[in-house]
């Protein structure tokens, strides 16, 4: 009886080992993904390209990623040249998809921007063009071998999003790939927020130093502080007009509407301003502040009208725009408190 049990046990173990060997063999074989499956993303730091892209409100322009700049990554991780990758896209041996890094899978969602790319919402998810939160789009130009990222004209300053797209050799998995992590931020260097305190005394001023905002001026106006001031349409020293094309404006601090009708009412280029931040003349009811641009001092002076109470607070906005190149502009939003 013991002998029979021993033989049975040996037979059971033999079958178990055979089954285990079959499991091991199955586990190490490559899974062939069907068209309806989302392939697993195999982590490969060498195959990752990170691009940080910034768009500035009022100065939106497409930004381009040249695939040829990453020829080494394509060769190393896909064993292909960039030209071969592009050819593979056309004959179906290479795929181009989004990647869901939260679930660590490839996202095979169909393109939402025609046949060239996708739209993305403010959270970095694929969306349609008419999505209320549509923020940026990506296109692939196979002729130029580039990726093109475009901001939505209504994208809001302060928005930050990320999305991943990748190229992979198709089948049996997507392990041979190159992917791009694209971090997008929407900024607004056209708006400078500042608070000032104007000293006590009739007509006393506080000076806002343009040189402290040289980076904003360079980005928004495409020139240095010195050149910006030299291109003002009035000479602050003489008060006479010049051949410059940059005009100083008052802007509604609440709506952001630029006052393009008023002429200078203070020392040019400059204005008298009422308590609501609108242009007025000296002596008008409610006249409260004046704003003068002084190119020699490189200052925007904000001064007080006579006989005003200490503690009064005003919100005003002063802007500058190149009348020849109206896309070049910036403005200050100023909270002014009287000492």
CSV table of C-alpha atoms in Angstrom, one decimal:
chain,number,residue,atom,x,y,z
A,1,UNK,CA,0.0,0.0,0.0
A,2,UNK,CA,2.8,2.4,0.9
A,3,UNK,CA,4.5,1.5,-2.4
A,4,UNK,CA,1.4,2.4,-4.4
A,5,UNK,CA,1.1,5.7,-2.6
A,6,UNK,CA,4.7,6.5,-3.3
A,7,UNK,CA,4.3,5.9,-7.0
A,8,UNK,CA,1.2,8.0,-7.1
A,9,UNK,CA,3.1,10.9,-5.4
A,10,UNK,CA,5.9,10.7,-7.9
A,11,UNK,CA,3.5,10.8,-10.7
A,12,UNK,CA,1.7,13.8,-9.3
A,13,UNK,CA,5.0,15.7,-8.9
A,14,UNK,CA,6.0,14.9,-12.4
A,15,UNK,CA,2.8,16.3,-13.7
A,16,UNK,CA,3.2,19.4,-11.5
A,17,UNK,CA,6.7,20.1,-12.8
A,18,UNK,CA,5.4,19.7,-16.4
A,19,UNK,CA,2.6,22.2,-15.7
A,20,UNK,CA,5.1,24.6,-14.1
A,21,UNK,CA,7.4,24.4,-17.0
A,22,UNK,CA,4.5,25.2,-19.4
A,23,UNK,CA,3.6,28.2,-17.3
A,24,UNK,CA,7.2,29.5,-17.3
A,25,UNK,CA,7.3,29.1,-21.0
A,26,UNK,CA,4.0,30.9,-21.5
A,27,UNK,CA,5.0,33.7,-19.1
A,28,UNK,CA,8.2,34.5,-21.0
A,29,UNK,CA,6.6,34.6,-24.5
A,30,UNK,CA,5.8,37.9,-26.1
A,31,UNK,CA,2.1,39.0,-25.9
A,32,UNK,CA,0.7,39.9,-29.3
A,33,UNK,CA,-1.6,42.9,-28.8
A,34,UNK,CA,-4.8,43.1,-30.8
A,35,UNK,CA,-6.0,46.4,-32.3
A,36,UNK,CA,-8.4,46.8,-29.4
A,37,UNK,CA,-5.8,46.4,-26.7
A,38,UNK,CA,-3.7,49.2,-25.2
A,39,UNK,CA,-0.1,47.9,-25.0
A,40,UNK,CA,1.9,48.2,-21.8
A,41,UNK,CA,4.5,50.9,-21.7
A,42,UNK,CA,7.9,49.4,-20.9
A,43,UNK,CA,9.9,51.9,-18.9
A,44,UNK,CA,13.0,53.1,-20.7
A,45,UNK,CA,14.6,56.3,-19.5
A,46,UNK,CA,16.9,56.4,-22.6
A,47,UNK,CA,13.9,56.5,-24.9
A,48,UNK,CA,12.4,59.6,-23.2
A,49,UNK,CA,12.8,63.1,-24.5
A,50,UNK,CA,11.5,66.0,-22.3
A,51,UNK,CA,10.5,69.3,-23.9
A,52,UNK,CA,9.4,72.3,-21.9
A,53,UNK,CA,7.4,74.8,-24.0
A,54,UNK,CA,6.2,78.2,-22.9
A,55,UNK,CA,3.5,80.3,-24.6
A,56,UNK,CA,3.1,83.9,-23.8
A,57,UNK,CA,-0.4,85.4,-23.9
A,58,UNK,CA,-0.7,88.0,-26.6
A,59,UNK,CA,2.4,86.5,-28.4
A,60,UNK,CA,1.1,83.0,-29.3
A,61,UNK,CA,3.1,81.3,-32.1
A,62,UNK,CA,3.5,77.7,-33.0
A,63,UNK,CA,6.6,75.9,-31.6
A,64,UNK,CA,8.3,73.1,-33.4
A,65,UNK,CA,10.2,70.0,-32.4
A,66,UNK,CA,12.6,68.7,-35.1
A,67,UNK,CA,12.7,64.9,-35.0
A,68,UNK,CA,16.1,65.0,-36.7
A,69,UNK,CA,17.5,66.5,-33.5
A,70,UNK,CA,16.8,63.1,-31.8
A,71,UNK,CA,18.3,60.9,-34.5
A,72,UNK,CA,20.5,59.2,-31.9
A,73,UNK,CA,17.5,58.2,-29.7
A,74,UNK,CA,15.7,56.8,-32.7
A,75,UNK,CA,18.7,54.8,-33.8
A,76,UNK,CA,19.4,53.5,-30.3
A,77,UNK,CA,15.9,52.6,-29.2
A,78,UNK,CA,14.2,51.7,-32.5
A,79,UNK,CA,17.2,50.8,-34.6
A,80,UNK,CA,15.9,53.2,-37.2
A,81,UNK,CA,16.8,56.5,-38.8
A,82,UNK,CA,14.3,59.3,-38.6
A,83,UNK,CA,13.6,58.8,-42.3
A,84,UNK,CA,12.9,55.1,-41.7
A,85,UNK,CA,10.5,56.1,-38.8
A,86,UNK,CA,8.6,58.4,-41.1
A,87,UNK,CA,8.4,55.7,-43.8
A,88,UNK,CA,7.3,53.3,-41.2
A,89,UNK,CA,4.4,55.6,-40.3
A,90,UNK,CA,3.3,55.5,-43.9
A,91,UNK,CA,3.5,51.8,-44.4
A,92,UNK,CA,2.2,50.8,-41.0
A,93,UNK,CA,5.3,49.3,-39.4
A,94,UNK,CA,5.6,52.2,-37.0
A,95,UNK,CA,2.8,53.7,-34.9
A,96,UNK,CA,2.4,57.2,-33.4
A,97,UNK,CA,0.2,57.4,-30.3
A,98,UNK,CA,-0.4,59.2,-27.1
A,99,UNK,CA,0.8,57.6,-23.8
A,100,UNK,CA,-1.2,57.4,-20.6
A,101,UNK,CA,1.5,57.6,-17.9
A,102,UNK,CA,-1.0,57.2,-15.1
A,103,UNK,CA,-1.9,53.7,-16.2
A,104,UNK,CA,1.5,53.2,-17.9
A,105,UNK,CA,-0.1,52.2,-21.2
A,106,UNK,CA,-0.2,53.4,-24.8
A,107,UNK,CA,-3.3,55.4,-25.6
A,108,UNK,CA,-4.5,54.3,-29.1
A,109,UNK,CA,-7.2,57.0,-29.2
A,110,UNK,CA,-7.9,58.2,-32.8
A,111,UNK,CA,-6.6,61.5,-33.9
A,112,UNK,CA,-8.9,64.4,-33.1
A,113,UNK,CA,-7.2,67.0,-35.2
A,114,UNK,CA,-7.9,65.7,-38.7
A,115,UNK,CA,-5.3,63.1,-39.7
A,116,UNK,CA,-2.3,64.9,-38.3
A,117,UNK,CA,-2.7,65.1,-34.5
A,118,UNK,CA,-4.7,65.7,-31.4
A,119,UNK,CA,-6.2,68.5,-29.3
A,120,UNK,CA,-5.5,68.6,-25.5
A,121,UNK,CA,-7.5,70.0,-22.7
A,122,UNK,CA,-6.1,72.0,-19.7
A,123,UNK,CA,-5.4,68.7,-17.9
A,124,UNK,CA,-3.4,67.3,-20.7
A,125,UNK,CA,-6.1,64.8,-21.9
A,126,UNK,CA,-7.0,64.2,-25.5
A,127,UNK,CA,-10.1,66.2,-26.5
A,128,UNK,CA,-12.1,67.6,-29.4
A,129,UNK,CA,-11.6,71.0,-30.9
A,130,UNK,CA,-14.9,72.2,-29.5
A,131,UNK,CA,-14.0,71.2,-25.9
A,132,UNK,CA,-14.4,74.2,-23.6
A,133,UNK,CA,-11.0,73.5,-22.0
A,134,UNK,CA,-9.1,72.9,-25.3
A,135,UNK,CA,-5.7,74.4,-24.7
A,136,UNK,CA,-3.1,73.2,-27.2
A,137,UNK,CA,-2.8,71.0,-30.2
A,138,UNK,CA,-0.1,68.8,-31.6
A,139,UNK,CA,0.4,68.0,-35.3
A,140,UNK,CA,3.0,65.8,-37.0
A,141,UNK,CA,4.4,67.1,-40.3
A,142,UNK,CA,5.8,64.0,-42.0
A,143,UNK,CA,7.3,66.0,-44.8
A,144,UNK,CA,9.2,68.4,-42.5
A,145,UNK,CA,9.8,65.6,-40.0
A,146,UNK,CA,8.5,67.8,-37.1
A,147,UNK,CA,6.0,68.0,-34.3
A,148,UNK,CA,4.1,71.3,-34.2
A,149,UNK,CA,2.6,72.5,-30.9
A,150,UNK,CA,0.0,75.3,-31.2
A,151,UNK,CA,-1.8,77.1,-28.4
A,152,UNK,CA,-5.5,77.8,-28.4
A,153,UNK,CA,-6.1,81.5,-28.9
A,154,UNK,CA,-8.2,81.5,-25.7
A,155,UNK,CA,-5.7,79.7,-23.5
A,156,UNK,CA,-5.5,81.2,-20.1
A,157,UNK,CA,-2.4,82.5,-18.4
A,158,UNK,CA,-1.3,80.3,-15.5
A,159,UNK,CA,-2.3,77.0,-17.2
A,160,UNK,CA,0.2,74.2,-16.9
A,161,UNK,CA,-0.2,70.8,-18.6
A,162,UNK,CA,1.7,67.8,-19.8
A,163,UNK,CA,1.1,65.1,-22.4
A,164,UNK,CA,3.1,62.3,-23.9
A,165,UNK,CA,3.4,61.1,-27.5
A,166,UNK,CA,5.5,58.3,-28.8
A,167,UNK,CA,6.7,56.5,-31.9
A,168,UNK,CA,7.0,52.7,-31.6
A,169,UNK,CA,7.9,49.7,-33.8
A,170,UNK,CA,4.6,47.9,-34.3
A,171,UNK,CA,4.3,44.3,-32.8
A,172,UNK,CA,4.3,42.1,-31.1
A,173,UNK,CA,4.6,44.8,-28.5
A,174,UNK,CA,5.6,48.5,-28.4
A,175,UNK,CA,8.8,48.0,-26.4
A,176,UNK,CA,11.0,49.6,-29.1
A,177,UNK,CA,10.0,53.3,-29.0
A,178,UNK,CA,10.9,56.9,-28.5
A,179,UNK,CA,8.5,59.1,-26.6
A,180,UNK,CA,8.2,62.9,-26.0
A,181,UNK,CA,7.1,64.3,-22.7
A,182,UNK,CA,5.8,67.8,-23.5
A,183,UNK,CA,5.3,70.2,-20.7
A,184,UNK,CA,3.3,73.3,-21.7
A,185,UNK,CA,2.9,76.5,-19.6
A,186,UNK,CA,0.8,79.5,-20.5
A,187,UNK,CA,2.3,82.7,-19.2
A,188,UNK,CA,1.5,86.4,-19.5
A,189,UNK,CA,4.6,88.6,-19.4
A,190,UNK,CA,2.4,91.4,-21.0
A,191,UNK,CA,1.0,92.1,-17.5
A,192,UNK,CA,3.2,93.4,-14.7
A,193,UNK,CA,1.5,93.6,-11.3
A,194,UNK,CA,2.9,96.1,-8.8
A,195,UNK,CA,1.9,98.0,-5.7
A,196,UNK,CA,3.3,101.5,-4.9
A,197,UNK,CA,3.1,104.0,-2.1
A,198,UNK,CA,3.2,107.7,-3.1
A,199,UNK,CA,4.8,110.0,-0.5
A,200,UNK,CA,2.7,112.7,1.2
A,201,UNK,CA,2.6,116.1,-0.5
A,202,UNK,CA,0.9,117.6,-3.5
A,203,UNK,CA,2.3,116.4,-6.9
A,204,UNK,CA,4.7,114.0,-5.2
A,205,UNK,CA,5.5,110.9,-7.2
A,206,UNK,CA,6.7,107.3,-7.0
A,207,UNK,CA,9.0,106.0,-9.8
A,208,UNK,CA,8.6,102.6,-11.4
A,209,UNK,CA,11.9,101.6,-12.8
A,210,UNK,CA,11.7,100.1,-16.3
A,211,UNK,CA,15.0,98.4,-16.0
A,212,UNK,CA,13.5,96.1,-13.3
A,213,UNK,CA,11.2,94.7,-16.0
A,214,UNK,CA,13.8,94.4,-18.8
A,215,UNK,CA,12.9,90.7,-19.4
A,216,UNK,CA,9.3,91.5,-19.9
A,217,UNK,CA,10.1,94.4,-22.2
A,218,UNK,CA,12.5,92.3,-24.2
A,219,UNK,CA,10.0,89.5,-24.6
A,220,UNK,CA,6.9,91.7,-25.3
A,221,UNK,CA,8.5,94.5,-27.3
A,222,UNK,CA,11.4,92.6,-28.8
A,223,UNK,CA,13.9,95.3,-27.7
A,224,UNK,CA,16.0,96.5,-24.8
A,225,UNK,CA,14.7,99.1,-22.2
A,226,UNK,CA,17.0,101.7,-23.9
A,227,UNK,CA,15.5,101.0,-27.3
A,228,UNK,CA,12.0,100.9,-26.0
A,229,UNK,CA,12.3,104.3,-24.5
A,230,UNK,CA,14.0,105.7,-27.5
A,231,UNK,CA,11.1,104.6,-29.7
A,232,UNK,CA,8.4,106.4,-27.7
A,233,UNK,CA,6.3,108.7,-29.9
A,234,UNK,CA,7.0,111.7,-27.7
A,235,UNK,CA,10.3,113.1,-26.2
A,236,UNK,CA,9.7,113.3,-22.5
A,237,UNK,CA,12.4,116.0,-22.2
A,238,UNK,CA,10.9,118.4,-24.7
A,239,UNK,CA,7.3,117.2,-24.9
A,240,UNK,CA,7.6,117.2,-28.7
A,241,UNK,CA,6.5,114.3,-30.9
A,242,UNK,CA,9.1,112.0,-32.4
A,243,UNK,CA,9.3,109.5,-35.2
A,244,UNK,CA,8.9,106.7,-32.6
A,245,UNK,CA,6.0,104.2,-32.9
A,246,UNK,CA,5.5,103.2,-29.3
A,247,UNK,CA,2.5,104.9,-27.7
A,248,UNK,CA,1.6,105.1,-24.0
A,249,UNK,CA,-2.0,104.2,-23.2
A,250,UNK,CA,-4.3,104.1,-20.2
A,251,UNK,CA,-6.1,100.7,-19.9
A,252,UNK,CA,-9.3,99.9,-18.0
A,253,UNK,CA,-7.9,98.1,-14.9
A,254,UNK,CA,-11.0,95.9,-14.7
A,255,UNK,CA,-12.0,95.1,-18.3
A,256,UNK,CA,-8.5,95.4,-19.8
A,257,UNK,CA,-9.8,97.6,-22.6
A,258,UNK,CA,-7.2,99.9,-24.1
A,259,UNK,CA,-8.1,103.6,-24.5
A,260,UNK,CA,-7.0,104.3,-28.0
A,261,UNK,CA,-8.9,107.6,-28.4
A,262,UNK,CA,-7.5,109.8,-25.6
A,263,UNK,CA,-4.6,112.1,-26.3
A,264,UNK,CA,-1.9,112.9,-23.7
A,265,UNK,CA,-3.3,115.2,-21.0
A,266,UNK,CA,-0.2,115.4,-18.8
A,267,UNK,CA,3.5,115.9,-19.6
A,268,UNK,CA,3.8,113.9,-22.8
A,269,UNK,CA,3.9,111.0,-22.9
A,270,UNK,CA,1.5,111.0,-19.9
A,271,UNK,CA,-2.0,111.4,-18.6
A,272,UNK,CA,-4.1,112.7,-15.8
A,273,UNK,CA,-6.3,110.0,-14.3
A,274,UNK,CA,-9.5,110.0,-12.3
A,275,UNK,CA,-10.4,107.8,-9.4
A,276,UNK,CA,-11.6,105.0,-11.7
A,277,UNK,CA,-8.4,104.8,-13.7
A,278,UNK,CA,-9.7,106.7,-16.7
A,279,UNK,CA,-8.1,109.6,-18.6
A,280,UNK,CA,-9.1,113.1,-17.6
A,281,UNK,CA,-7.7,116.6,-17.5
A,282,UNK,CA,-6.1,118.5,-14.6
A,283,UNK,CA,-8.9,120.1,-12.6
A,284,UNK,CA,-11.7,117.7,-13.8
A,285,UNK,CA,-14.0,116.4,-11.2
A,286,UNK,CA,-12.3,113.4,-9.5
A,287,UNK,CA,-8.8,114.0,-11.0
A,288,UNK,CA,-6.5,112.0,-8.7
A,289,UNK,CA,-3.3,110.9,-10.2
A,290,UNK,CA,-1.0,111.5,-13.2
A,291,UNK,CA,1.3,109.0,-15.0
A,292,UNK,CA,4.3,110.3,-16.9
A,293,UNK,CA,7.0,108.3,-18.8
A,294,UNK,CA,10.5,109.8,-18.4
A,295,UNK,CA,12.9,108.3,-20.8
A,296,UNK,CA,16.0,110.0,-19.3
A,297,UNK,CA,15.3,108.6,-15.9
A,298,UNK,CA,14.0,105.3,-17.3
A,299,UNK,CA,11.0,105.7,-15.0
A,300,UNK,CA,7.2,105.6,-15.1
A,301,UNK,CA,6.3,108.3,-12.5
A,302,UNK,CA,2.9,108.0,-10.8
A,303,UNK,CA,2.0,111.2,-8.9
A,304,UNK,CA,-0.8,112.6,-6.8
A,305,UNK,CA,-3.1,115.5,-7.4
A,306,UNK,CA,-3.3,118.2,-4.7
A,307,UNK,CA,-5.4,118.0,-1.5
A,308,UNK,CA,-5.9,114.3,-1.5
A,309,UNK,CA,-6.3,112.3,1.8
A,310,UNK,CA,-3.7,109.9,3.1
A,311,UNK,CA,-4.8,106.3,2.8
A,312,UNK,CA,-6.6,106.8,-0.5
A,313,UNK,CA,-6.1,103.8,-2.8
A,314,UNK,CA,-6.4,103.6,-6.6
A,315,UNK,CA,-6.2,100.9,-9.2
A,316,UNK,CA,-4.8,102.0,-12.5
A,317,UNK,CA,-3.3,100.4,-15.6
A,318,UNK,CA,-0.7,101.9,-17.9
A,319,UNK,CA,0.2,100.2,-21.2
A,320,UNK,CA,2.6,100.6,-24.0
A,321,UNK,CA,2.1,99.3,-27.6
A,322,UNK,CA,4.0,99.5,-30.8
A,323,UNK,CA,1.6,101.1,-33.3
A,324,UNK,CA,3.5,99.7,-36.2
A,325,UNK,CA,3.7,96.2,-34.7
A,326,UNK,CA,0.5,96.0,-32.5
A,327,UNK,CA,1.3,92.5,-31.3
A,328,UNK,CA,4.2,94.1,-29.3
A,329,UNK,CA,2.7,95.4,-26.1
A,330,UNK,CA,2.7,95.2,-22.3
A,331,UNK,CA,1.0,97.0,-19.4
A,332,UNK,CA,1.3,97.7,-15.7
A,333,UNK,CA,-1.6,97.1,-13.3
A,334,UNK,CA,-0.7,99.3,-10.4
A,335,UNK,CA,-2.3,99.6,-6.9
A,336,UNK,CA,-1.3,103.1,-5.7
A,337,UNK,CA,-1.7,104.1,-2.0
A,338,UNK,CA,-1.3,107.6,-0.8
A,339,UNK,CA,0.9,108.1,2.3
